[in-house]
Short mmCIF file of C-alpha atoms in Angstrom, two decimals:
data_model
loop_
_atom_site.label_atom_id
_atom_site.label_comp_id
_atom_site.label_asym_id
_atom_site.label_seq_id
_atom_site.Cartn_x
_atom_site.Cartn_y
_atom_site.Cartn_z
CA MET A 1 -94.23 87.22 -98.32
CA ALA A 2 -93.70 88.70 -101.72
CA LEU A 3 -96.77 89.60 -103.72
CA ARG A 4 -97.03 91.61 -106.91
CA GLN A 5 -100.22 92.54 -108.70
CA VAL A 6 -99.26 93.81 -112.12
CA THR A 7 -102.66 95.00 -113.30
CA LYS A 8 -106.09 95.56 -111.84
CA ALA A 9 -107.96 94.20 -114.82
CA ALA A 10 -111.21 92.56 -113.84
CA ILE A 11 -111.45 88.79 -114.12
CA GLN A 12 -114.19 87.55 -116.40
CA ALA A 13 -115.93 84.28 -115.76
CA CYS A 14 -114.69 81.27 -117.68
CA SER A 15 -116.73 79.33 -120.16
CA SER A 16 -118.66 76.48 -118.65
CA SER A 17 -116.99 73.08 -118.74
CA SER A 18 -118.17 70.34 -121.03
CA SER A 19 -117.93 66.59 -120.83
CA SER A 20 -115.74 64.56 -123.12
CA GLY A 21 -114.94 60.89 -122.62
CA TYR A 22 -114.35 59.90 -119.00
CA PHE A 23 -113.36 63.38 -117.80
CA ALA A 24 -115.01 66.79 -117.73
CA ARG A 25 -112.76 68.88 -119.91
CA ARG A 26 -112.47 72.54 -118.98
CA GLN A 27 -112.52 75.00 -121.85
CA PHE A 28 -108.84 75.46 -122.73
CA THR A 29 -108.77 78.19 -125.31
CA ALA A 30 -108.83 81.82 -124.25
CA SER A 31 -111.30 83.91 -126.20
CA SER A 32 -109.86 87.00 -127.85
CA GLY A 33 -110.08 89.98 -125.52
CA ASP A 34 -110.72 87.90 -122.38
CA SER A 35 -108.87 89.09 -119.29
CA LYS A 36 -107.26 86.19 -117.44
CA LYS A 37 -105.94 85.89 -113.93
CA ILE A 38 -102.48 84.36 -114.03
CA VAL A 39 -100.64 83.44 -110.84
CA GLY A 40 -96.91 82.72 -110.72
CA VAL A 41 -95.13 81.04 -107.81
CA PHE A 42 -91.37 81.56 -107.76
CA TYR A 43 -88.57 81.84 -105.23
CA LYS A 44 -87.84 85.26 -103.77
CA ALA A 45 -84.50 86.81 -104.74
CA ASN A 46 -84.40 89.83 -102.40
CA GLU A 47 -81.15 91.77 -102.89
CA TYR A 48 -80.01 89.45 -105.69
CA ALA A 49 -82.94 90.33 -107.97
CA THR A 50 -81.17 93.38 -109.42
CA LYS A 51 -77.69 91.92 -109.71
CA ASN A 52 -78.27 90.36 -113.13
CA PRO A 53 -80.76 91.66 -115.72
CA ASN A 54 -81.33 88.09 -116.94
CA PHE A 55 -82.24 86.77 -113.50
CA LEU A 56 -85.84 86.09 -114.56
CA GLY A 57 -86.90 83.11 -112.46
CA CYS A 58 -87.59 84.95 -109.21
CA VAL A 59 -90.63 86.69 -107.72
CA GLU A 60 -89.24 90.15 -108.38
CA ASN A 61 -88.59 89.60 -112.10
CA ALA A 62 -91.43 87.13 -112.65
CA LEU A 63 -90.12 85.56 -115.89
CA GLY A 64 -89.91 89.01 -117.49
CA ILE A 65 -93.52 88.85 -118.69
CA ARG A 66 -95.26 91.44 -116.46
CA ASN A 67 -95.39 94.28 -118.96
CA TRP A 68 -96.41 91.99 -121.79
CA LEU A 69 -99.29 90.47 -119.81
CA GLU A 70 -100.41 93.85 -118.51
CA SER A 71 -100.45 95.33 -122.00
CA GLN A 72 -102.97 92.65 -122.99
CA GLY A 73 -105.22 93.39 -120.05
CA HIS A 74 -104.40 90.34 -117.95
CA GLN A 75 -103.90 90.24 -114.21
CA TYR A 76 -100.58 88.81 -113.04
CA ILE A 77 -100.13 87.88 -109.38
CA VAL A 78 -96.68 86.69 -108.29
CA THR A 79 -95.78 85.29 -104.88
CA ASP A 80 -93.42 82.93 -103.05
CA ASP A 81 -96.02 82.23 -100.32
CA LYS A 82 -97.41 78.83 -101.25
CA GLU A 83 -97.93 76.67 -98.15
CA GLY A 84 -100.77 76.44 -95.66
CA PRO A 85 -104.45 77.43 -95.69
CA ASP A 86 -103.70 81.13 -95.19
CA CYS A 87 -100.92 81.51 -97.76
CA GLU A 88 -101.09 84.05 -100.56
CA LEU A 89 -101.48 81.38 -103.24
CA GLU A 90 -104.52 79.91 -101.49
CA LYS A 91 -106.33 83.27 -101.70
CA HIS A 92 -106.16 83.16 -105.50
CA ILE A 93 -106.97 79.49 -106.08
CA PRO A 94 -110.76 80.01 -106.47
CA ASP A 95 -110.57 82.43 -109.41
CA LEU A 96 -107.22 81.96 -111.17
CA HIS A 97 -107.17 80.76 -114.78
CA VAL A 98 -103.49 79.89 -115.17
CA LEU A 99 -100.96 78.81 -112.53
CA ILE A 100 -97.24 78.96 -113.30
CA SER A 101 -94.72 77.33 -110.98
CA THR A 102 -91.17 76.01 -111.06
CA PRO A 103 -89.52 72.83 -109.77
CA PHE A 104 -87.18 75.01 -107.70
CA HIS A 105 -89.91 76.48 -105.50
CA PRO A 106 -92.89 74.32 -106.41
CA ALA A 107 -96.50 75.20 -105.78
CA TYR A 108 -97.96 71.86 -104.74
CA VAL A 109 -101.18 71.47 -106.71
CA THR A 110 -103.21 68.89 -104.85
CA ALA A 111 -106.53 67.35 -105.77
CA GLU A 112 -108.10 69.57 -103.10
CA ARG A 113 -106.69 72.72 -104.69
CA ILE A 114 -107.80 71.61 -108.13
CA LYS A 115 -111.33 71.08 -106.81
CA LYS A 116 -111.36 74.63 -105.40
CA ALA A 117 -109.98 76.17 -108.61
CA LYS A 118 -113.23 76.46 -110.56
CA ASN A 119 -111.75 78.72 -113.26
CA LEU A 120 -108.41 76.92 -113.64
CA LYS A 121 -107.58 75.78 -117.18
CA LEU A 122 -103.81 75.64 -117.47
CA LEU A 123 -100.92 74.58 -115.25
CA LEU A 124 -97.50 75.56 -116.55
CA THR A 125 -94.11 74.47 -115.21
CA ALA A 126 -91.36 76.99 -115.94
CA GLY A 127 -88.71 74.32 -116.26
CA ILE A 128 -88.89 70.52 -116.35
CA GLY A 129 -90.73 68.20 -113.99
CA SER A 130 -94.41 68.51 -113.09
CA ASP A 131 -94.60 66.04 -110.21
CA HIS A 132 -95.61 68.86 -107.83
CA ILE A 133 -99.02 68.56 -109.49
CA ASP A 134 -101.48 65.75 -108.79
CA LEU A 135 -101.51 64.72 -112.44
CA GLN A 136 -104.30 62.18 -112.10
CA ALA A 137 -106.55 64.81 -110.53
CA ALA A 138 -105.56 67.31 -113.21
CA ALA A 139 -106.39 64.80 -115.94
CA ALA A 140 -109.74 63.94 -114.35
CA ALA A 141 -110.59 67.65 -114.13
CA GLY A 142 -109.80 68.18 -117.81
CA LEU A 143 -106.89 70.53 -117.12
CA THR A 144 -103.92 71.03 -119.42
CA VAL A 145 -100.50 70.60 -117.81
CA ALA A 146 -97.39 71.56 -119.75
CA GLU A 147 -93.72 72.33 -119.13
CA VAL A 148 -90.82 73.81 -121.10
CA THR A 149 -89.31 70.55 -122.26
CA GLY A 150 -85.57 70.74 -122.87
CA SER A 151 -85.17 74.14 -121.24
CA ASN A 152 -82.67 73.07 -118.61
CA THR A 153 -81.42 69.66 -119.74
CA VAL A 154 -77.90 70.93 -120.45
CA SER A 155 -77.85 72.75 -117.11
CA VAL A 156 -78.79 69.63 -115.14
CA ALA A 157 -76.47 67.28 -117.07
CA GLU A 158 -73.50 69.59 -116.49
CA ASP A 159 -74.37 69.82 -112.81
CA GLU A 160 -74.53 66.02 -112.54
CA LEU A 161 -71.06 65.69 -114.05
CA MET A 162 -69.77 68.25 -111.55
CA ARG A 163 -71.28 66.33 -108.64
CA ILE A 164 -69.76 63.05 -109.80
CA LEU A 165 -66.32 64.68 -109.79
CA ILE A 166 -66.94 66.39 -106.43
CA LEU A 167 -67.76 63.04 -104.82
CA MET A 168 -65.06 61.08 -106.63
CA ARG A 169 -62.32 63.54 -105.59
CA ASN A 170 -63.66 64.07 -102.03
CA PHE A 171 -63.74 67.78 -102.79
CA VAL A 172 -66.01 69.12 -100.05
CA PRO A 173 -63.78 68.19 -97.07
CA GLY A 174 -60.84 69.79 -98.87
CA TYR A 175 -62.76 73.01 -99.40
CA ASN A 176 -63.86 73.00 -95.77
CA GLN A 177 -60.24 72.67 -94.65
CA VAL A 178 -59.32 75.83 -96.53
CA VAL A 179 -62.25 77.76 -95.07
CA ASN A 180 -61.45 76.54 -91.55
CA GLY A 181 -57.72 77.30 -91.77
CA GLU A 182 -56.72 73.63 -91.73
CA TRP A 183 -54.29 71.53 -93.81
CA ASN A 184 -54.53 67.74 -93.74
CA VAL A 185 -53.92 66.13 -97.13
CA ALA A 186 -54.23 62.58 -95.82
CA SER A 187 -57.76 63.09 -94.51
CA ILE A 188 -58.89 63.93 -98.05
CA SER A 189 -56.75 61.76 -100.30
CA TYR A 190 -57.41 58.44 -98.53
CA ARG A 191 -60.80 58.33 -100.25
CA ALA A 192 -60.21 60.33 -103.46
CA TYR A 193 -60.24 58.51 -106.81
CA ASP A 194 -59.87 59.06 -110.55
CA LEU A 195 -63.01 58.92 -112.66
CA GLU A 196 -61.23 57.08 -115.48
CA GLY A 197 -62.02 53.40 -115.57
CA LYS A 198 -64.98 53.58 -113.23
CA THR A 199 -68.41 52.17 -114.06
CA ILE A 200 -71.09 54.85 -114.19
CA GLY A 201 -74.75 53.88 -114.48
CA THR A 202 -77.72 56.17 -115.04
CA VAL A 203 -81.21 55.10 -114.06
CA GLY A 204 -83.10 56.88 -116.81
CA ALA A 205 -81.60 57.97 -120.11
CA GLY A 206 -83.93 60.61 -121.46
CA ARG A 207 -82.72 64.01 -122.56
CA ILE A 208 -80.66 64.65 -119.43
CA GLY A 209 -79.36 61.11 -119.12
CA LYS A 210 -78.15 61.06 -122.73
CA LEU A 211 -76.40 64.42 -122.34
CA LEU A 212 -74.66 63.17 -119.19
CA LEU A 213 -73.46 60.00 -120.92
CA GLN A 214 -72.14 62.06 -123.83
CA ARG A 215 -70.21 64.30 -121.44
CA LEU A 216 -68.78 61.30 -119.57
CA LYS A 217 -67.43 59.59 -122.68
CA PRO A 218 -64.11 61.54 -122.79
CA PHE A 219 -63.32 60.45 -119.22
CA GLY A 220 -62.83 56.84 -120.27
CA CYS A 221 -65.56 55.37 -118.06
CA ASN A 222 -67.57 52.19 -118.49
CA LEU A 223 -71.02 53.64 -119.23
CA LEU A 224 -74.26 51.78 -118.49
CA TYR A 225 -77.86 52.90 -118.64
CA HIS A 226 -81.28 51.57 -117.71
CA ASP A 227 -84.41 53.04 -119.23
CA ARG A 228 -87.85 51.98 -120.39
CA LEU A 229 -86.63 52.58 -123.97
CA GLN A 230 -83.33 51.49 -125.50
CA MET A 231 -81.41 53.99 -127.61
CA ALA A 232 -80.91 53.44 -131.32
CA PRO A 233 -77.82 51.27 -131.94
CA GLU A 234 -75.96 54.08 -133.72
CA LEU A 235 -76.49 56.44 -130.77
CA GLU A 236 -75.36 53.78 -128.31
CA LYS A 237 -72.21 53.31 -130.36
CA GLU A 238 -71.58 57.06 -130.61
CA ILE A 239 -71.95 57.54 -126.85
CA GLY A 240 -70.27 54.28 -125.93
CA ALA A 241 -73.00 53.26 -123.48
CA LYS A 242 -74.43 49.80 -122.88
CA TYR A 243 -78.14 49.21 -122.23
CA VAL A 244 -79.09 47.08 -119.21
CA GLU A 245 -82.75 46.10 -119.29
CA ASP A 246 -82.86 44.94 -115.67
CA MET A 247 -81.98 47.73 -113.23
CA ASN A 248 -81.22 45.18 -110.52
CA GLU A 249 -78.57 43.71 -112.80
CA MET A 250 -76.98 47.10 -113.49
CA LEU A 251 -76.80 48.61 -110.01
CA PRO A 252 -74.35 46.13 -108.41
CA LYS A 253 -71.85 46.84 -111.21
CA CYS A 254 -71.75 50.60 -110.70
CA ASP A 255 -69.17 52.70 -108.87
CA VAL A 256 -71.44 55.69 -109.45
CA VAL A 257 -75.24 55.66 -109.83
CA VAL A 258 -76.99 58.73 -111.27
CA VAL A 259 -80.77 59.07 -110.92
CA ASN A 260 -82.41 60.53 -114.03
CA THR A 261 -85.94 59.17 -113.88
CA PRO A 262 -89.16 61.16 -113.33
CA LEU A 263 -91.01 60.94 -110.04
CA THR A 264 -94.10 58.79 -110.55
CA GLU A 265 -96.10 56.51 -108.29
CA LYS A 266 -93.86 53.69 -109.54
CA THR A 267 -90.58 55.46 -108.77
CA ARG A 268 -91.60 57.11 -105.47
CA GLY A 269 -89.40 55.59 -102.76
CA MET A 270 -87.81 53.25 -105.33
CA PHE A 271 -84.34 53.52 -103.79
CA ASN A 272 -85.21 51.84 -100.51
CA ARG A 273 -83.09 49.78 -98.12
CA GLU A 274 -83.43 46.66 -100.27
CA LEU A 275 -82.38 48.34 -103.52
CA ILE A 276 -79.54 50.31 -101.92
CA GLY A 277 -78.36 47.07 -100.33
CA LYS A 278 -77.83 45.57 -103.80
CA MET A 279 -75.29 48.24 -104.73
CA LYS A 280 -71.53 48.08 -104.24
CA LYS A 281 -70.25 49.06 -100.82
CA GLY A 282 -68.96 52.63 -101.17
CA VAL A 283 -71.13 53.46 -104.19
CA LEU A 284 -71.48 57.14 -105.01
CA ILE A 285 -75.00 58.40 -105.78
CA VAL A 286 -75.99 61.59 -107.61
CA ASN A 287 -79.67 62.51 -107.64
CA ASN A 288 -80.83 65.66 -109.41
CA ALA A 289 -84.13 64.03 -110.38
CA ARG A 290 -86.48 64.18 -107.38
CA GLY A 291 -85.85 63.68 -103.67
CA ALA A 292 -88.89 61.47 -103.16
CA ILE A 293 -87.41 58.80 -105.45
CA MET A 294 -85.14 57.99 -102.52
CA GLU A 295 -86.36 56.59 -99.23
CA ARG A 296 -85.10 59.35 -96.97
CA GLN A 297 -84.01 57.35 -93.92
CA ALA A 298 -82.59 54.51 -95.99
CA VAL A 299 -80.18 57.00 -97.59
CA VAL A 300 -79.17 58.40 -94.19
CA GLU A 301 -78.48 54.96 -92.76
CA ALA A 302 -76.50 53.82 -95.82
CA VAL A 303 -74.35 56.96 -95.85
CA GLU A 304 -73.68 56.72 -92.12
CA SER A 305 -72.70 53.05 -92.43
CA GLY A 306 -70.45 53.70 -95.43
CA HIS A 307 -72.47 51.51 -97.80
CA ILE A 308 -73.10 54.71 -99.75
CA GLY A 309 -69.67 56.34 -100.02
CA GLY A 310 -71.05 59.73 -100.95
CA TYR A 311 -74.38 61.30 -101.86
CA SER A 312 -74.95 64.49 -103.82
CA GLY A 313 -77.95 66.17 -105.35
CA ASP A 314 -80.08 69.28 -105.30
CA VAL A 315 -83.53 67.76 -104.84
CA TRP A 316 -85.34 67.29 -101.54
CA ASP A 317 -88.72 66.20 -100.28
CA PRO A 318 -90.33 68.57 -99.51
CA GLN A 319 -88.91 71.75 -101.02
CA PRO A 320 -87.68 74.00 -99.55
CA ALA A 321 -86.10 71.44 -97.23
CA PRO A 322 -86.81 72.05 -93.52
CA LYS A 323 -83.86 72.91 -91.30
CA ASP A 324 -84.05 69.52 -89.59
CA HIS A 325 -83.97 67.50 -92.81
CA PRO A 326 -81.50 64.64 -92.08
CA TRP A 327 -79.73 64.90 -95.43
CA ARG A 328 -78.33 68.25 -94.31
CA TYR A 329 -76.32 66.50 -91.61
CA MET A 330 -75.22 63.25 -93.26
CA PRO A 331 -71.49 62.61 -93.58
CA ASN A 332 -69.93 62.53 -97.06
CA GLN A 333 -72.71 64.52 -98.69
CA ALA A 334 -72.48 67.33 -101.23
CA MET A 335 -76.06 68.58 -101.17
CA THR A 336 -77.27 72.00 -102.34
CA PRO A 337 -80.65 73.70 -102.69
CA HIS A 338 -82.47 72.95 -105.96
CA ILE A 339 -80.20 74.92 -108.29
CA SER A 340 -79.04 72.67 -111.13
CA GLY A 341 -81.76 73.65 -113.59
CA THR A 342 -82.03 77.34 -112.78
CA THR A 343 -78.83 78.76 -114.21
CA ILE A 344 -79.22 82.13 -115.92
CA ASP A 345 -79.06 80.37 -119.31
CA ALA A 346 -81.81 77.98 -118.25
CA GLN A 347 -83.94 80.83 -116.90
CA LEU A 348 -83.79 82.60 -120.25
CA ARG A 349 -84.94 79.41 -121.97
CA TYR A 350 -87.77 78.51 -119.63
CA ALA A 351 -88.99 82.12 -119.42
CA ALA A 352 -89.15 82.28 -123.22
CA GLY A 353 -90.86 78.88 -123.37
CA THR A 354 -93.46 79.90 -120.81
CA LYS A 355 -94.24 83.09 -122.70
CA ASP A 356 -94.55 81.14 -125.94
CA MET A 357 -97.09 78.77 -124.39
CA LEU A 358 -99.09 81.64 -122.92
CA GLU A 359 -99.18 83.31 -126.34
CA ARG A 360 -100.43 80.09 -127.89
CA TYR A 361 -103.02 79.69 -125.12
CA PHE A 362 -104.38 83.20 -125.71
CA LYS A 363 -104.63 82.45 -129.44
CA GLY A 364 -106.18 79.01 -128.96
CA GLU A 365 -103.19 77.25 -130.52
CA ASP A 366 -101.60 73.95 -129.53
CA PHE A 367 -98.31 73.81 -127.68
CA PRO A 368 -95.28 71.90 -128.98
CA ALA A 369 -96.29 68.25 -128.54
CA GLU A 370 -93.31 67.40 -126.32
CA ASN A 371 -94.36 70.05 -123.77
CA TYR A 372 -97.63 68.38 -122.81
CA ILE A 373 -97.73 66.45 -119.54
CA VAL A 374 -101.53 66.22 -119.41
CA LYS A 375 -103.72 66.84 -122.45
CA ASP A 376 -107.31 65.78 -123.08
CA GLY A 377 -107.32 63.67 -119.92
CA GLU A 378 -104.20 61.68 -120.91
CA LEU A 379 -100.87 61.67 -119.11
CA ALA A 380 -97.57 61.78 -121.00
CA PRO A 381 -95.97 58.30 -121.27
CA GLN A 382 -93.22 59.02 -118.72
CA TYR A 383 -95.83 59.72 -116.04
CA ARG A 384 -98.09 56.75 -116.71
#
């Protein structure tokens, strides 16, 4: 597995933790001149690492911050080896100070790992979505968890729109015909539809959900959304979307359902047999949120029976998805690896955002408020 050690600077011991409230808060600020051990977990790019100078989100290019960290005397370990007791990440858990990961190749930070990480102060997500971390355990341990809020919202919203069209037009079988030297228009067109006039509902209308609704407006769809918070009336009017407070009321009306809600204990497995059964027969589902929001086998059964007319997304549980994951082999699916939020444009944004937070950490400064997922023992509202 890939491993890069950028500098051999010695790791100094962290300040002792102190108690505050109901949790033992670990000293967050980095004293001037302290050498820190920073570990990054990213996907390996191999031969693709050199094909684009802005391809920053991989092991080989490590967010483009190696030289900067080295020049300040910090140690920077980068690996893609993150699973199992003998993995490269596990070797560094006891003495790392900062762990950086991404949603695309997540380092699962369990309560057990947090307990072992005596020097750990800061968990950063290069991107959006920190559900690979046991947030309750992080809060109890006094850790700070932050992500680069907004860094890939446009990327994901655009990808969702693409997937809606791919499913609606039955694109994948047509592409496969071309690759396989076939030509059978009828086998594609019998289940291809226009997007205009269809009812599209998003479960969750945060930054990504709003951007998706805005991009759908020119298609002449009936737009619905369910969220814990209703948009301001002027924004609803501008987008042309209608708020539905009860999700169970919205879902049966939808020709397309898009999942845009964070993975929490409340949403884990939310789309189960019962909830899927309430949807229209032939409903199309797009899920770029998190795979674990769906009950895996319930999706397989509904797609195979035709109750779900098509399923597309880039999120799996776990990630990377094993070769025998049943979603790989479902009919009428348009699945990909977790790619929607790691475009080159998004990588530039979340690399810059990660560097900015590290700079602030070294100086003892606060992060932008919207970036915090766990701070001072409190979880951000969307994860409560």
